[in-house]
Coordinates of C-alpha atoms in Angstrom, one line a residue:
Chain Q
M1 CA 24.2 -10.0 -0.8
A2 CA 23.7 -13.9 0.2
A3 CA 24.7 -16.1 -2.6
P4 CA 22.3 -19.1 -2.8
T5 CA 23.1 -21.9 -0.4
T6 CA 22.5 -25.5 0.3
A7 CA 23.0 -25.0 4.0
T8 CA 23.9 -28.1 6.1
N9 CA 22.8 -26.8 9.4
P10 CA 19.4 -25.7 9.7
R11 CA 19.6 -24.2 12.9
R12 CA 22.8 -22.1 11.8
Q13 CA 20.9 -21.0 8.9
F14 CA 17.9 -19.3 11.2
L15 CA 20.4 -17.5 13.3
E16 CA 22.2 -16.2 10.2
Q17 CA 19.0 -14.9 8.9
L18 CA 18.2 -13.5 11.8
W19 CA 21.8 -11.5 12.3
G20 CA 24.6 -12.3 10.0
D21 CA 22.6 -12.3 6.9
N22 CA 19.4 -10.2 7.9
P23 CA 16.9 -9.3 5.0
I24 CA 17.1 -5.8 5.7
F25 CA 20.4 -4.4 6.7
R26 CA 22.6 -7.4 4.8
Q27 CA 20.6 -8.4 1.9
V28 CA 18.2 -5.1 1.6
L29 CA 15.1 -6.7 0.9
G30 CA 11.7 -5.8 2.4
I31 CA 12.1 -2.0 2.3
C32 CA 8.8 -0.9 0.8
S33 CA 7.0 -1.8 3.6
A34 CA 9.4 -0.8 6.3
L35 CA 8.9 2.4 5.2
A36 CA 5.2 2.6 5.1
V37 CA 3.9 0.9 8.1
T38 CA 6.8 2.0 10.7
N39 CA 5.1 5.0 11.7
L40 CA 3.1 3.1 14.2
M41 CA 4.0 0.2 16.4
F42 CA 1.2 -1.6 16.4
N43 CA 0.5 -1.8 12.4
T44 CA 4.3 -3.0 12.2
V45 CA 3.6 -5.7 14.8
L46 CA 0.6 -7.1 12.5
M47 CA 2.8 -6.3 9.1
C48 CA 5.2 -8.5 10.9
L49 CA 3.0 -11.3 12.3
G50 CA 1.9 -11.6 8.8
L51 CA 4.9 -11.5 7.3
V52 CA 6.3 -14.3 9.2
W53 CA 3.6 -16.6 8.6
T54 CA 3.9 -15.9 4.7
V55 CA 7.5 -16.1 4.8
V56 CA 7.4 -19.3 6.9
M57 CA 4.5 -21.5 4.7
T58 CA 5.5 -20.3 1.7
N59 CA 9.3 -21.4 2.3
V60 CA 8.0 -24.8 3.4
T61 CA 5.4 -25.4 0.5
V62 CA 8.2 -24.5 -2.1
S63 CA 10.7 -26.7 -0.3
A64 CA 8.4 -29.7 -0.5
L65 CA 7.7 -28.8 -3.8
R66 CA 11.0 -28.3 -5.1
R67 CA 11.6 -31.3 -6.9
Y68 CA 8.3 -30.9 -8.8
I69 CA 8.8 -27.5 -10.0
P70 CA 9.7 -26.7 -13.8
Q71 CA 12.5 -24.3 -14.1
R72 CA 10.4 -22.2 -16.6
V73 CA 7.5 -21.3 -14.8
R74 CA 9.4 -21.6 -11.2
M75 CA 8.3 -17.7 -11.0
V76 CA 4.6 -17.9 -11.8
V77 CA 4.6 -20.9 -9.5
E78 CA 6.4 -19.0 -6.6
V79 CA 4.1 -15.8 -7.0
L80 CA 1.0 -18.3 -6.9
I81 CA 2.0 -19.7 -3.3
I82 CA 2.7 -16.3 -2.0
A83 CA -0.2 -14.7 -3.2
S84 CA -3.0 -17.9 -1.6
Y85 CA -1.3 -17.5 1.7
V86 CA -1.4 -13.7 1.7
I87 CA -5.0 -13.8 0.4
V88 CA -5.8 -16.2 3.3
V89 CA -4.3 -13.5 6.0
D90 CA -6.4 -10.8 4.1
I91 CA -9.7 -13.0 4.4
V92 CA -8.7 -13.9 7.9
L93 CA -8.1 -10.2 8.8
R94 CA -11.4 -8.8 7.3
A95 CA -13.2 -11.7 9.0
R96 CA -12.3 -11.4 12.7
F97 CA -10.5 -7.9 12.7
P98 CA -12.3 -5.2 10.4
L99 CA -11.2 -2.3 12.0
I100 CA -7.8 -3.3 11.6
H101 CA -8.3 -4.7 8.2
R102 CA -9.9 -0.9 7.5
D103 CA -6.5 0.6 8.6
I104 CA -3.8 -1.6 7.6
G105 CA -5.9 -3.3 4.4
P106 CA -3.4 -2.4 1.3
Y107 CA -0.5 -3.3 3.2
V108 CA -1.5 -6.9 3.7
G109 CA -1.5 -7.2 -0.2
L110 CA 1.8 -5.8 -0.3
I111 CA 3.3 -8.7 1.5
I112 CA 2.9 -10.4 -1.7
T113 CA 5.5 -8.2 -3.5
N114 CA 7.6 -8.1 -0.4
C115 CA 11.0 -9.1 -1.5
I116 CA 11.7 -11.4 1.4
V117 CA 9.4 -13.8 0.8
M118 CA 10.0 -14.4 -2.9
G119 CA 13.9 -13.6 -2.5
R120 CA 14.1 -16.6 0.5
A121 CA 11.7 -19.0 -1.9
E122 CA 14.0 -18.4 -4.7
A123 CA 17.8 -18.3 -3.1
F124 CA 17.1 -21.1 -0.4
A125 CA 13.7 -22.7 -0.2
M126 CA 14.4 -23.8 -4.0
K127 CA 17.1 -25.8 -3.2
N128 CA 16.8 -26.9 0.7
G129 CA 15.1 -29.2 2.5
V130 CA 11.3 -28.7 4.4
W131 CA 12.9 -28.3 8.0
A132 CA 15.5 -26.1 6.7
S133 CA 13.6 -23.8 4.7
L134 CA 11.1 -23.5 7.7
L135 CA 14.0 -22.3 10.1
D136 CA 15.1 -19.9 7.2
G137 CA 12.2 -18.2 6.8
L138 CA 11.6 -18.0 10.4
G139 CA 14.8 -16.1 11.2
A140 CA 14.1 -14.0 7.9
G141 CA 11.1 -13.0 9.3
L142 CA 12.0 -12.3 12.8
G143 CA 15.1 -10.8 11.7
Y144 CA 13.4 -8.3 9.4
S145 CA 10.4 -7.8 12.3
A146 CA 13.3 -6.7 14.9
V147 CA 14.8 -4.1 12.7
L148 CA 11.1 -3.2 11.8
M149 CA 9.9 -2.7 15.5
T150 CA 13.6 -0.4 16.6
V151 CA 12.2 1.7 13.7
A152 CA 8.7 1.8 14.7
L153 CA 9.7 2.7 18.0
V154 CA 11.6 5.4 17.2
R155 CA 9.3 7.0 15.0
E156 CA 6.1 6.5 16.7
V157 CA 8.0 8.2 19.9
L158 CA 9.2 10.9 18.0
G159 CA 6.3 11.5 15.5
F160 CA 3.3 10.9 17.5
G161 CA 4.8 11.0 21.2
S162 CA 3.0 7.5 21.6
V163 CA 3.9 3.6 22.4
F164 CA 1.5 1.5 21.0
G165 CA -0.8 4.0 20.7
M166 CA -0.7 4.9 24.3
P167 CA 0.6 8.4 24.9
L168 CA 4.0 8.7 26.7
P169 CA 4.2 9.9 30.2
A170 CA 3.9 13.9 30.8
R171 CA 3.7 14.4 27.0
D172 CA 2.6 17.9 26.7
L173 CA 5.8 19.2 28.6
W174 CA 8.7 17.8 26.5
W175 CA 6.9 16.6 23.3
H176 CA 6.8 18.5 19.9
S177 CA 5.3 16.7 17.1
W178 CA 8.1 16.0 14.6
T179 CA 5.9 15.6 11.8
I180 CA 8.7 14.2 9.3
M181 CA 9.0 11.0 11.3
V182 CA 5.4 10.4 10.5
M183 CA 6.0 10.6 6.7
P184 CA 7.9 8.3 4.6
P185 CA 11.4 10.0 4.4
G186 CA 11.4 9.9 7.9
A187 CA 11.4 6.4 7.7
F188 CA 14.5 6.4 5.3
F189 CA 16.5 8.6 8.0
V190 CA 15.7 6.2 11.0
L191 CA 16.5 2.8 8.9
A192 CA 19.8 4.6 7.7
L193 CA 20.6 5.0 11.4
V194 CA 19.3 1.6 12.5
V195 CA 21.3 0.2 9.5
W196 CA 24.7 2.1 10.6
A197 CA 24.6 0.8 14.2
C198 CA 23.9 -2.8 13.2
R199 CA 26.5 -2.8 10.6
A200 CA 29.2 -0.9 12.6
Y201 CA 28.3 -3.2 16.0
A202 CA 28.8 -6.0 13.6
L203 CA 32.0 -4.7 12.2
R204 CA 33.6 -4.2 15.7
R205 CA 32.7 -7.8 16.7
E206 CA 34.6 -8.9 13.4
E207 CA 37.7 -7.0 14.8
K208 CA 37.7 -8.0 17.9
R209 CA 37.3 -11.8 16.8
D210 CA 40.5 -10.8 14.5
E211 CA 42.7 -9.6 17.3
Chain I
M1 CA 8.5 -43.9 -14.1
K2 CA 10.7 -41.3 -14.2
L3 CA 9.5 -37.8 -14.1
D4 CA 10.7 -35.6 -16.9
V5 CA 10.1 -32.4 -14.7
N6 CA 10.9 -30.5 -18.1
S7 CA 9.1 -31.5 -20.7
P8 CA 6.2 -29.0 -21.9
G9 CA 3.1 -31.5 -21.4
Y10 CA 4.3 -31.3 -17.6
V11 CA 4.9 -28.0 -17.4
V12 CA 1.6 -27.1 -18.3
G13 CA -0.1 -29.5 -16.3
F14 CA 2.0 -28.6 -13.2
T15 CA 1.3 -24.9 -13.3
V16 CA -2.7 -25.5 -14.0
A17 CA -2.8 -28.2 -10.9
V18 CA -0.8 -25.4 -8.8
A19 CA -2.9 -22.6 -9.8
A20 CA -6.4 -24.8 -9.7
G21 CA -4.9 -26.3 -6.3
F22 CA -4.4 -22.8 -4.1
T23 CA -7.3 -21.0 -6.0
A24 CA -9.6 -23.8 -4.5
V25 CA -7.6 -23.5 -1.1
V26 CA -8.3 -19.6 -1.2
M27 CA -11.7 -20.0 -2.5
T28 CA -12.7 -22.1 0.4
V29 CA -11.5 -20.3 2.8
Q30 CA -13.0 -17.2 1.1
A31 CA -16.7 -19.2 1.1
V32 CA -16.3 -20.0 5.0
A33 CA -15.8 -16.4 6.0
W34 CA -17.8 -14.6 3.6
P35 CA -21.0 -14.5 5.9
V36 CA -19.0 -13.5 8.8
I37 CA -17.5 -10.5 6.7
E38 CA -21.1 -9.7 5.1
R39 CA -22.5 -9.2 8.7
N40 CA -19.3 -7.2 9.8
E41 CA -19.7 -4.5 6.7
A42 CA -24.0 -4.3 7.6
V43 CA -22.6 -3.8 11.0
R44 CA -20.2 -1.0 10.0
V45 CA -22.6 0.8 7.5
R46 CA -24.9 0.4 10.3
R47 CA -22.6 2.0 12.8
A48 CA -21.2 5.0 10.0
L49 CA -25.1 5.9 9.9
V50 CA -25.1 6.1 13.3
E51 CA -22.4 8.4 13.4
V52 CA -23.3 11.0 10.7
F53 CA -26.7 11.5 12.2
A54 CA -25.8 11.4 15.7
G55 CA -26.4 15.0 16.1
A56 CA -29.9 14.7 14.5
L57 CA -31.1 11.9 16.3
G58 CA -30.3 13.5 20.0
V59 CA -26.7 10.9 20.7
S60 CA -23.9 12.6 21.8
D61 CA -20.8 9.9 21.7
A62 CA -22.0 7.5 18.9
A63 CA -18.6 6.0 19.3
S64 CA -19.1 4.7 22.8
L65 CA -22.6 2.7 21.9
N66 CA -22.3 -1.2 21.5
D67 CA -23.7 -2.7 18.6
E68 CA -26.9 -3.5 20.0
E69 CA -27.4 0.3 20.8
V70 CA -26.4 0.8 17.2
A71 CA -28.5 -1.4 15.7
R72 CA -31.6 -0.3 17.7
L73 CA -30.9 3.4 17.0
A74 CA -30.4 2.3 13.2
E75 CA -33.7 0.1 12.7
R76 CA -35.9 3.0 14.7
H77 CA -34.6 6.2 12.7
V78 CA -33.0 5.3 9.8
A79 CA -34.5 3.8 6.8
P80 CA -33.4 2.7 3.0
G81 CA -34.2 5.6 0.5
P82 CA -34.4 5.9 -2.7
T83 CA -31.4 5.4 -5.5
V84 CA -31.0 8.6 -7.2
R85 CA -29.3 9.5 -10.0
D86 CA -27.3 12.3 -11.5
P87 CA -28.2 13.2 -15.0
V88 CA -25.2 15.2 -15.4
T89 CA -22.6 11.8 -14.8
G90 CA -24.8 9.0 -14.6
R91 CA -23.5 8.1 -11.3
E92 CA -25.8 6.6 -8.8
F93 CA -26.5 7.3 -5.2
A94 CA -27.8 5.0 -2.9
T95 CA -29.5 6.8 0.2
H96 CA -30.6 6.4 3.6
L97 CA -33.4 8.7 5.4
A98 CA -33.4 9.3 9.0
T99 CA -36.6 10.4 11.2
G100 CA -36.3 12.3 14.5
R101 CA -38.1 11.2 17.8
A102 CA -41.5 12.4 16.3
G103 CA -41.0 10.8 12.8
E104 CA -40.2 13.9 11.2
P105 CA -37.6 14.0 8.9
A106 CA -33.8 14.5 10.3
G107 CA -31.7 14.2 7.3
V108 CA -30.4 12.4 4.4
A109 CA -27.5 10.6 3.9
F110 CA -26.0 9.2 0.5
E111 CA -23.1 6.5 0.0
F112 CA -19.9 8.1 -2.3
V113 CA -16.9 6.4 -3.7
G114 CA -13.7 8.7 -4.9
R115 CA -10.6 8.4 -5.6
G116 CA -7.9 9.1 -3.0
F117 CA -4.3 9.5 -3.0
W118 CA -3.7 5.8 -3.0
A119 CA -7.0 4.2 -4.2
A120 CA -10.8 4.3 -4.0
V121 CA -12.0 5.9 -0.9
S122 CA -15.4 5.1 0.2
G123 CA -18.0 6.5 3.0
I124 CA -21.2 7.9 4.0
L125 CA -22.1 12.0 3.8
A126 CA -25.4 12.9 5.9
L127 CA -27.0 16.5 4.8
A128 CA -29.5 18.2 6.6
P129 CA -33.3 17.4 5.3
D130 CA -33.0 21.0 3.2
L131 CA -29.6 19.9 1.9
E132 CA -28.3 23.3 3.7
R133 CA -25.7 21.9 6.2
I134 CA -23.8 19.0 6.6
L135 CA -24.3 16.4 9.7
G136 CA -21.6 14.4 9.3
V137 CA -19.3 12.3 7.3
A138 CA -18.2 8.8 8.2
F139 CA -15.2 7.1 6.1
L140 CA -15.7 3.3 5.4
S141 CA -13.0 2.0 3.5
H142 CA -9.8 3.4 2.1
S143 CA -6.1 2.7 0.9
E144 CA -4.6 5.8 2.5
T145 CA -0.9 5.1 4.4
P146 CA -1.7 4.3 8.1
G147 CA -0.9 7.1 10.9
L148 CA -1.3 10.1 7.5
G149 CA -3.8 9.9 5.3
G150 CA -5.5 6.8 7.4
R151 CA -6.5 9.2 10.0
I152 CA -9.4 10.2 8.1
T153 CA -11.5 7.7 9.8
E154 CA -10.4 9.6 13.0
P155 CA -13.5 10.9 14.7
A156 CA -11.2 14.1 15.4
F157 CA -11.1 14.6 11.6
Q158 CA -14.3 13.4 10.8
D159 CA -16.3 15.6 13.4
Q160 CA -15.0 18.6 11.4
F161 CA -17.7 18.4 8.5
R162 CA -20.4 18.5 11.0
G163 CA -22.2 22.0 10.4
L164 CA -20.3 22.8 7.4
L165 CA -22.4 24.3 4.6
A166 CA -23.2 22.0 1.8
T167 CA -24.6 24.6 -0.9
P168 CA -22.4 25.5 -3.7
L169 CA -20.5 29.2 -3.7
R170 CA -22.1 31.6 -6.1
G171 CA -20.0 31.2 -9.0
G172 CA -17.8 28.5 -8.2
G173 CA -17.8 24.6 -8.2
R174 CA -16.5 23.8 -5.0
I175 CA -18.5 23.3 -1.8
V176 CA -16.1 22.4 0.7
F177 CA -12.5 23.4 1.1
V178 CA -9.1 21.9 3.1
A179 CA -7.2 24.2 4.4
Q180 CA -3.9 24.6 6.5
R181 CA -5.3 26.8 8.9
L182 CA -8.9 27.4 9.1
P183 CA -10.1 30.9 8.1
R184 CA -11.3 33.0 11.2
D185 CA -12.9 35.8 9.2
E186 CA -16.4 35.6 8.7
R187 CA -16.4 37.5 5.4
D188 CA -14.1 35.1 4.2
R189 CA -15.8 33.0 1.7
R190 CA -14.2 29.6 2.8
F191 CA -15.5 30.3 6.3
G192 CA -17.8 28.0 7.6
R193 CA -16.9 25.6 4.5
S194 CA -13.5 24.9 5.5
F195 CA -11.6 21.4 7.1
A196 CA -8.2 21.6 8.5
A197 CA -5.6 19.3 6.1
I198 CA -3.8 16.3 8.1
T199 CA -0.3 17.4 9.0
G200 CA 2.1 15.3 6.7
A201 CA -1.0 13.7 4.6
T202 CA -1.5 16.8 1.9
Q203 CA -1.9 14.5 -0.7
T204 CA -5.0 12.4 1.1
S205 CA -6.4 15.9 2.3
M206 CA -6.3 17.6 -1.2
A207 CA -8.2 14.4 -2.7
V208 CA -10.9 14.2 0.3
E209 CA -11.3 17.5 -0.9
R210 CA -11.8 16.9 -4.5
L211 CA -14.1 13.5 -4.1
L212 CA -16.1 15.0 -1.2
N213 CA -17.0 18.1 -3.4
E214 CA -17.6 15.6 -6.7
N215 CA -19.7 13.8 -4.8
L216 CA -21.4 16.9 -2.7
V217 CA -22.2 18.4 -6.6
G218 CA -23.4 14.9 -8.1
F219 CA -25.6 14.3 -5.5
R220 CA -27.2 17.6 -5.5
R221 CA -28.1 17.1 -9.0
A222 CA -29.3 13.7 -8.4
W223 CA -31.8 14.7 -5.4
A224 CA -33.2 17.7 -7.4
A225 CA -33.7 15.2 -10.7
A226 CA -35.3 12.8 -8.6
R227 CA -37.8 15.3 -7.1
G228 CA -38.4 16.4 -10.1
R229 CA -37.2 20.2 -9.9
Chain R
M1 CA -13.9 10.4 -11.4
S2 CA -12.2 12.8 -14.2
D3 CA -13.3 12.1 -17.8
P4 CA -9.9 9.6 -19.1
Q5 CA -10.3 10.6 -22.7
A6 CA -10.0 14.1 -22.0
V7 CA -6.8 14.0 -20.1
S8 CA -3.9 14.5 -22.4
L9 CA -1.4 11.9 -22.9
L10 CA 1.3 14.1 -22.2
A11 CA -0.1 14.8 -18.9
V12 CA -0.5 11.3 -17.9
L13 CA 3.3 10.6 -18.8
F14 CA 4.6 13.7 -17.2
S15 CA 3.0 13.1 -13.9
A16 CA 3.6 9.2 -13.8
A17 CA 7.2 10.2 -14.6
V18 CA 8.0 13.1 -12.6
T19 CA 5.2 14.3 -10.0
D20 CA 3.8 11.2 -9.3
N21 CA 7.4 9.4 -9.4
I22 CA 6.6 5.7 -8.6
L23 CA 9.8 5.5 -6.3
L24 CA 10.2 9.1 -4.8
T25 CA 6.5 10.1 -4.1
R26 CA 5.1 6.5 -3.8
F27 CA 8.2 4.8 -2.3
L28 CA 7.5 1.9 -4.3
G29 CA 10.3 -0.7 -5.8
M30 CA 12.6 0.0 -3.0
C31 CA 14.7 -2.6 -2.4
P32 CA 16.4 -3.3 -6.2
F33 CA 16.7 0.5 -6.0
L34 CA 18.7 0.2 -3.1
A35 CA 20.6 -3.1 -4.0
V36 CA 21.2 -2.3 -7.8
S37 CA 22.3 1.4 -7.8
R38 CA 26.1 1.2 -7.0
Q39 CA 26.9 0.9 -10.9
M40 CA 25.7 2.7 -13.5
K41 CA 25.8 -0.2 -16.2
S42 CA 23.7 -2.5 -14.3
A43 CA 21.6 0.7 -13.0
L44 CA 20.6 1.4 -16.2
G45 CA 20.3 -2.2 -17.1
L46 CA 18.0 -2.5 -14.4
G47 CA 15.8 0.6 -15.1
L48 CA 15.8 -0.6 -18.6
A49 CA 14.6 -3.8 -18.1
V50 CA 12.0 -2.7 -15.1
T51 CA 10.6 0.0 -17.9
F52 CA 10.1 -2.8 -20.5
V53 CA 8.1 -4.4 -17.7
T54 CA 6.2 -1.8 -16.5
T55 CA 5.2 -0.5 -20.2
T56 CA 3.8 -4.2 -21.5
T57 CA 2.4 -5.5 -18.2
A58 CA 0.5 -2.1 -17.7
G59 CA -0.8 -2.3 -21.6
L60 CA -1.8 -6.2 -20.6
N61 CA -3.3 -5.7 -17.5
A62 CA -5.5 -2.8 -18.8
A63 CA -6.6 -5.3 -21.6
L64 CA -7.2 -7.7 -19.3
Y65 CA -8.9 -5.5 -16.7
N66 CA -11.2 -3.5 -18.9
H67 CA -12.1 -6.1 -21.6
V68 CA -11.9 -9.4 -19.8
L69 CA -12.4 -9.1 -16.1
R70 CA -14.7 -5.8 -16.0
P71 CA -17.3 -7.4 -18.6
L72 CA -17.3 -10.9 -16.3
G73 CA -17.6 -8.6 -13.1
L74 CA -15.1 -10.8 -11.8
H75 CA -12.6 -7.4 -11.7
V76 CA -12.7 -6.8 -7.6
G77 CA -11.9 -10.6 -6.9
L78 CA -9.1 -11.5 -9.4
K79 CA -7.6 -8.4 -10.2
L80 CA -4.3 -8.7 -7.9
I81 CA -4.0 -12.2 -8.9
V82 CA -4.5 -12.0 -12.5
F83 CA -1.7 -9.1 -12.6
I84 CA 0.6 -10.5 -10.6
V85 CA 0.6 -13.7 -12.5
V86 CA 0.7 -11.8 -16.0
I87 CA 3.8 -10.0 -14.2
A88 CA 5.4 -12.9 -13.2
A89 CA 4.9 -14.8 -16.6
F90 CA 6.1 -11.9 -18.4
V91 CA 9.5 -11.7 -16.3
Q92 CA 10.2 -15.3 -17.0
L93 CA 10.2 -14.7 -20.3
M94 CA 12.4 -11.5 -19.9
E95 CA 15.1 -13.3 -17.3
M96 CA 15.5 -16.0 -20.2
L97 CA 15.8 -13.1 -22.9
I98 CA 18.5 -11.3 -20.8
E99 CA 20.3 -14.9 -20.2
R100 CA 20.9 -14.9 -23.9
V101 CA 21.6 -11.2 -24.9
S102 CA 23.9 -10.3 -22.0
L103 CA 25.2 -13.0 -19.3
T104 CA 27.3 -10.1 -17.7
L105 CA 24.0 -8.4 -17.0
Y106 CA 22.2 -11.1 -16.1
Y107 CA 24.7 -12.0 -13.4
A108 CA 25.0 -8.3 -12.3
L109 CA 21.6 -8.2 -11.7
G110 CA 21.5 -11.5 -9.5
I111 CA 18.6 -12.3 -7.7
F112 CA 17.0 -9.0 -8.3
L113 CA 15.9 -10.2 -11.6
P114 CA 13.2 -12.4 -10.4
L115 CA 12.6 -10.0 -7.9
I116 CA 11.3 -7.6 -10.5
T117 CA 8.6 -10.1 -10.4
V118 CA 7.6 -8.9 -7.0
N119 CA 8.8 -5.2 -7.6
C120 CA 5.9 -3.4 -5.8
A121 CA 6.7 -0.7 -8.5
I122 CA 5.4 -2.6 -11.2
L123 CA 2.2 -4.1 -9.8
G124 CA 1.7 -0.8 -8.1
T125 CA 1.7 0.3 -11.5
S126 CA -1.1 -1.8 -13.1
L127 CA -3.1 -1.0 -9.6
F128 CA -2.7 2.9 -9.6
M129 CA -3.6 2.4 -13.4
V130 CA -6.8 0.6 -12.8
S131 CA -7.9 2.9 -10.1
K132 CA -7.7 5.9 -12.8
D133 CA -10.0 4.2 -14.8
Y134 CA -7.2 4.2 -17.7
S135 CA -8.0 3.0 -21.1
V136 CA -5.6 0.5 -22.9
A137 CA -3.9 3.2 -24.5
H138 CA -3.5 5.5 -21.4
G139 CA -2.5 2.5 -19.3
V140 CA 0.4 1.6 -21.5
V141 CA 1.8 5.5 -21.3
F142 CA 1.2 5.6 -17.8
G143 CA 3.1 2.6 -17.4
F144 CA 6.2 3.7 -19.7
G145 CA 6.3 7.1 -17.6
S146 CA 6.2 4.7 -14.4
G147 CA 8.7 3.3 -15.7
L148 CA 10.8 5.9 -16.8
G149 CA 10.5 7.6 -13.4
W150 CA 11.7 5.1 -11.7
M151 CA 14.6 4.7 -14.2
V152 CA 15.3 8.0 -13.9
A153 CA 15.8 7.5 -9.9
I154 CA 17.8 4.6 -10.2
V155 CA 20.3 6.2 -12.6
L156 CA 20.4 9.6 -10.4
M157 CA 21.4 7.7 -7.5
A158 CA 23.8 5.3 -9.1
G159 CA 25.3 8.6 -10.2
I160 CA 25.5 9.9 -6.8
R161 CA 27.1 6.7 -5.4
E162 CA 29.4 6.8 -8.0
R163 CA 30.9 10.0 -6.9
L164 CA 30.4 8.8 -3.4
K165 CA 33.6 6.5 -4.3
R166 CA 35.9 9.1 -3.2
A167 CA 34.1 10.4 -0.4
Q168 CA 34.8 9.5 3.4
V169 CA 31.9 7.5 4.6
P170 CA 31.9 6.2 8.1
A171 CA 32.3 2.3 7.5
G172 CA 28.9 0.9 8.8
L173 CA 27.2 3.6 6.6
E174 CA 28.7 2.4 3.6
G175 CA 26.1 0.9 1.2
P176 CA 22.6 0.5 1.9
G177 CA 22.8 3.2 5.1
I178 CA 24.1 6.1 3.0
A179 CA 21.8 5.2 0.1
L180 CA 18.9 5.3 2.8
I181 CA 19.7 9.0 3.4
I182 CA 20.4 10.1 0.0
T183 CA 17.1 8.4 -1.0
G184 CA 15.3 10.2 2.0
I185 CA 16.7 13.5 0.6
M186 CA 15.4 13.2 -2.9
A187 CA 12.1 12.1 -1.7
L188 CA 12.1 15.4 0.6
A189 CA 12.6 17.2 -2.5
F190 CA 10.2 15.2 -4.5
I191 CA 7.4 16.8 -2.1
G192 CA 7.6 20.0 -3.8
F193 CA 6.0 18.4 -6.6
S194 CA 2.9 17.4 -4.9
G195 CA -0.4 18.5 -6.4
M196 CA 1.5 20.2 -9.4
V197 CA -0.7 17.8 -11.6
Q198 CA -4.1 17.0 -10.6
L199 CA -5.1 13.9 -12.7

C-alpha cells in the first residue's frame, strides 16, 4: 500500500498510478464498484468515465485548496467536494441520458464512496501541487478502468455471450450461459485471476531487472 | 495578515463557506437541468402507458414507436383517472384510463411503488376494465443490480405479465407467483399466474413478486372503495 | 411496505448481521475488508470501529431523516449529502479518539481509517435503513447488526488468512488475489441464506 508521498515528478506519478501503484491490485481500492458494475462492459465504461471525472476534479480541487483546509474538518470538506462532483454527473445523466440513468443510476451515487477518490485525495492531493494531483488522479482513474474493462470483458463474454451488448458470432453453437459470472461472486474470481496475472507479470519483470 | 488555519473561527467559517459554495454550484446545475429532467420523466411515463396498454390499443411493437407516435397515442387514448385510496393501508394510487378506438373503456392502469432488493421500485401496472387480467407491466425506476435484477426493465421480462390473472386466489393472499420453472399443468393453481424469475437475481425476482402482490391487493381494495362497493 | 412496528428487533438484528450481511450478501465495504484482514488484531480493531460508526450514524441518520428531513420534505434531495456529512464528521471524531487511545491501531489502520468515511457499508446501512422505513430504535439495531455482520466477516477472513501463512500460495496470488478468491467462496456460501428472513 502506498505511503503518502510528495512526488517531485508528476509524469512519473501518472505512470505509477497506472501500473506500479495501481489502485486495484496494489492499493486494493475501489473494489465494491468493481464487483457490481463489471458484468456488462457498457456499464463499466460509463462507471469508469464518471470515476475518472470525479477523481481528477476532486484531486485538482483538494490540491488547490490544500493550504486552507483545516486538519480537523478535512474529511468533511473532502467528502463535500466529492459529493458535489458526483451529483453533477448524476444530474447530467438524468437530463441527457435518462435510459442509462435508469439502469446504472444507483452506481453513480456509489462513486462518492469509491475509496479511490477519497484515497487519492487524502494520500496525494492534500500534499502535492495541482498539476501533479491532476496526473495522479488521471493515472489512478485510467489504471482502475483498465483492470475493470478486462474483468468486464471476461464476465460479459462468459455470462452473457456478448461484447458491449452485441452477441458474439455463432453464439448458439458454443456458448452456455454461465450465470455465476453475472453474479458478484463471479466478479471475485475473475478479479482474483486478473490481479494474479498482473502481479505475476510485475514480479517477473522485477526478477529480470535484478538479473 | 497570516491566516491561522487551525483557529476555531476559521475552521467553522471555512467549512460553512465550502458547504455553501459547493451546494450553490450543485443547485445551479440542478435548476438548469430540471425542466429537461421533468420533460424526460413525462415522456417516459407516456411511453410506459402506451407499452402497458399496447394490447388493448392494438399496437404490436410499442418499443419501436418514436416519441411523437407515443405522444399521439397517449393523448388520444389515455387520460388521467381518479386517485383512489386503499381504506386498509391508506396508500393512494394514481390511475390512468385507456379508451379504445370507439371510445369504449380499454383498461385502467395505476402507478405502484414497492421495495425491491436494494431500494424502491416503481412502475405502472395496467389491468383489464373488469380487473380480471393484467394487460401489462412497465418498471419505471429501480436500484437493482444492472445486468441482473436490472433486467426487470427488459421487454422479455415485462411481457411475461401480459394476460396473467389479476384476481386473488380463493383462500390465499397472493395473486401472482414467481417461479423458477413455469407451471405447465392447467390444474396447477399457479397456472396462468406465474412469471419466471431472472436467473441469478432471485432476491430481486422475489421482491418483485412481493411488491406486485401488495400493490395489486391494495389497488383492488382502493378501486372497490372508490366505486362505493 | 411491511409494518415496522410489528417486526421484532431480534429479527432485524439477525437479518442485518447474517442473512442480509452487508459484506457477503450486499458486497459493500470490500476495500478495507481485503486490505486490513491480514492480521486478527487490526481486523478486530477495524471491525469494532466500523460497528461503532454504523450503529451511531444509523441512529443519527434515522433521527435526522424521520424528524427533520421528512417533515420538511427535503428527504429525497438532501438525504445522500446529509448522511455522508454526518458519517464524515463522526469518523473524524473517531480518528482523533483512536489516535489518543491506541497509537499502534492508528498506524495499523493507516489510510483505511479516514477511508471508513467512504466505506460503502456505512453509507449503505443508512440508505437501506431508510428504504425499510425504520424508526430510530429499529435503525440503531439495524446499524448494529450491519456493523456486527461486517465485523464477523472480516474476523473470519483474518482467521483464514492467518492460517494461510503456512500454505503455499503462488507469488502473484498473495495478498489481494487469494483474499478475493476466499471472499468469493464465502459469498457463494452466503447465497444459501437468501430469502430466509423476509422483512
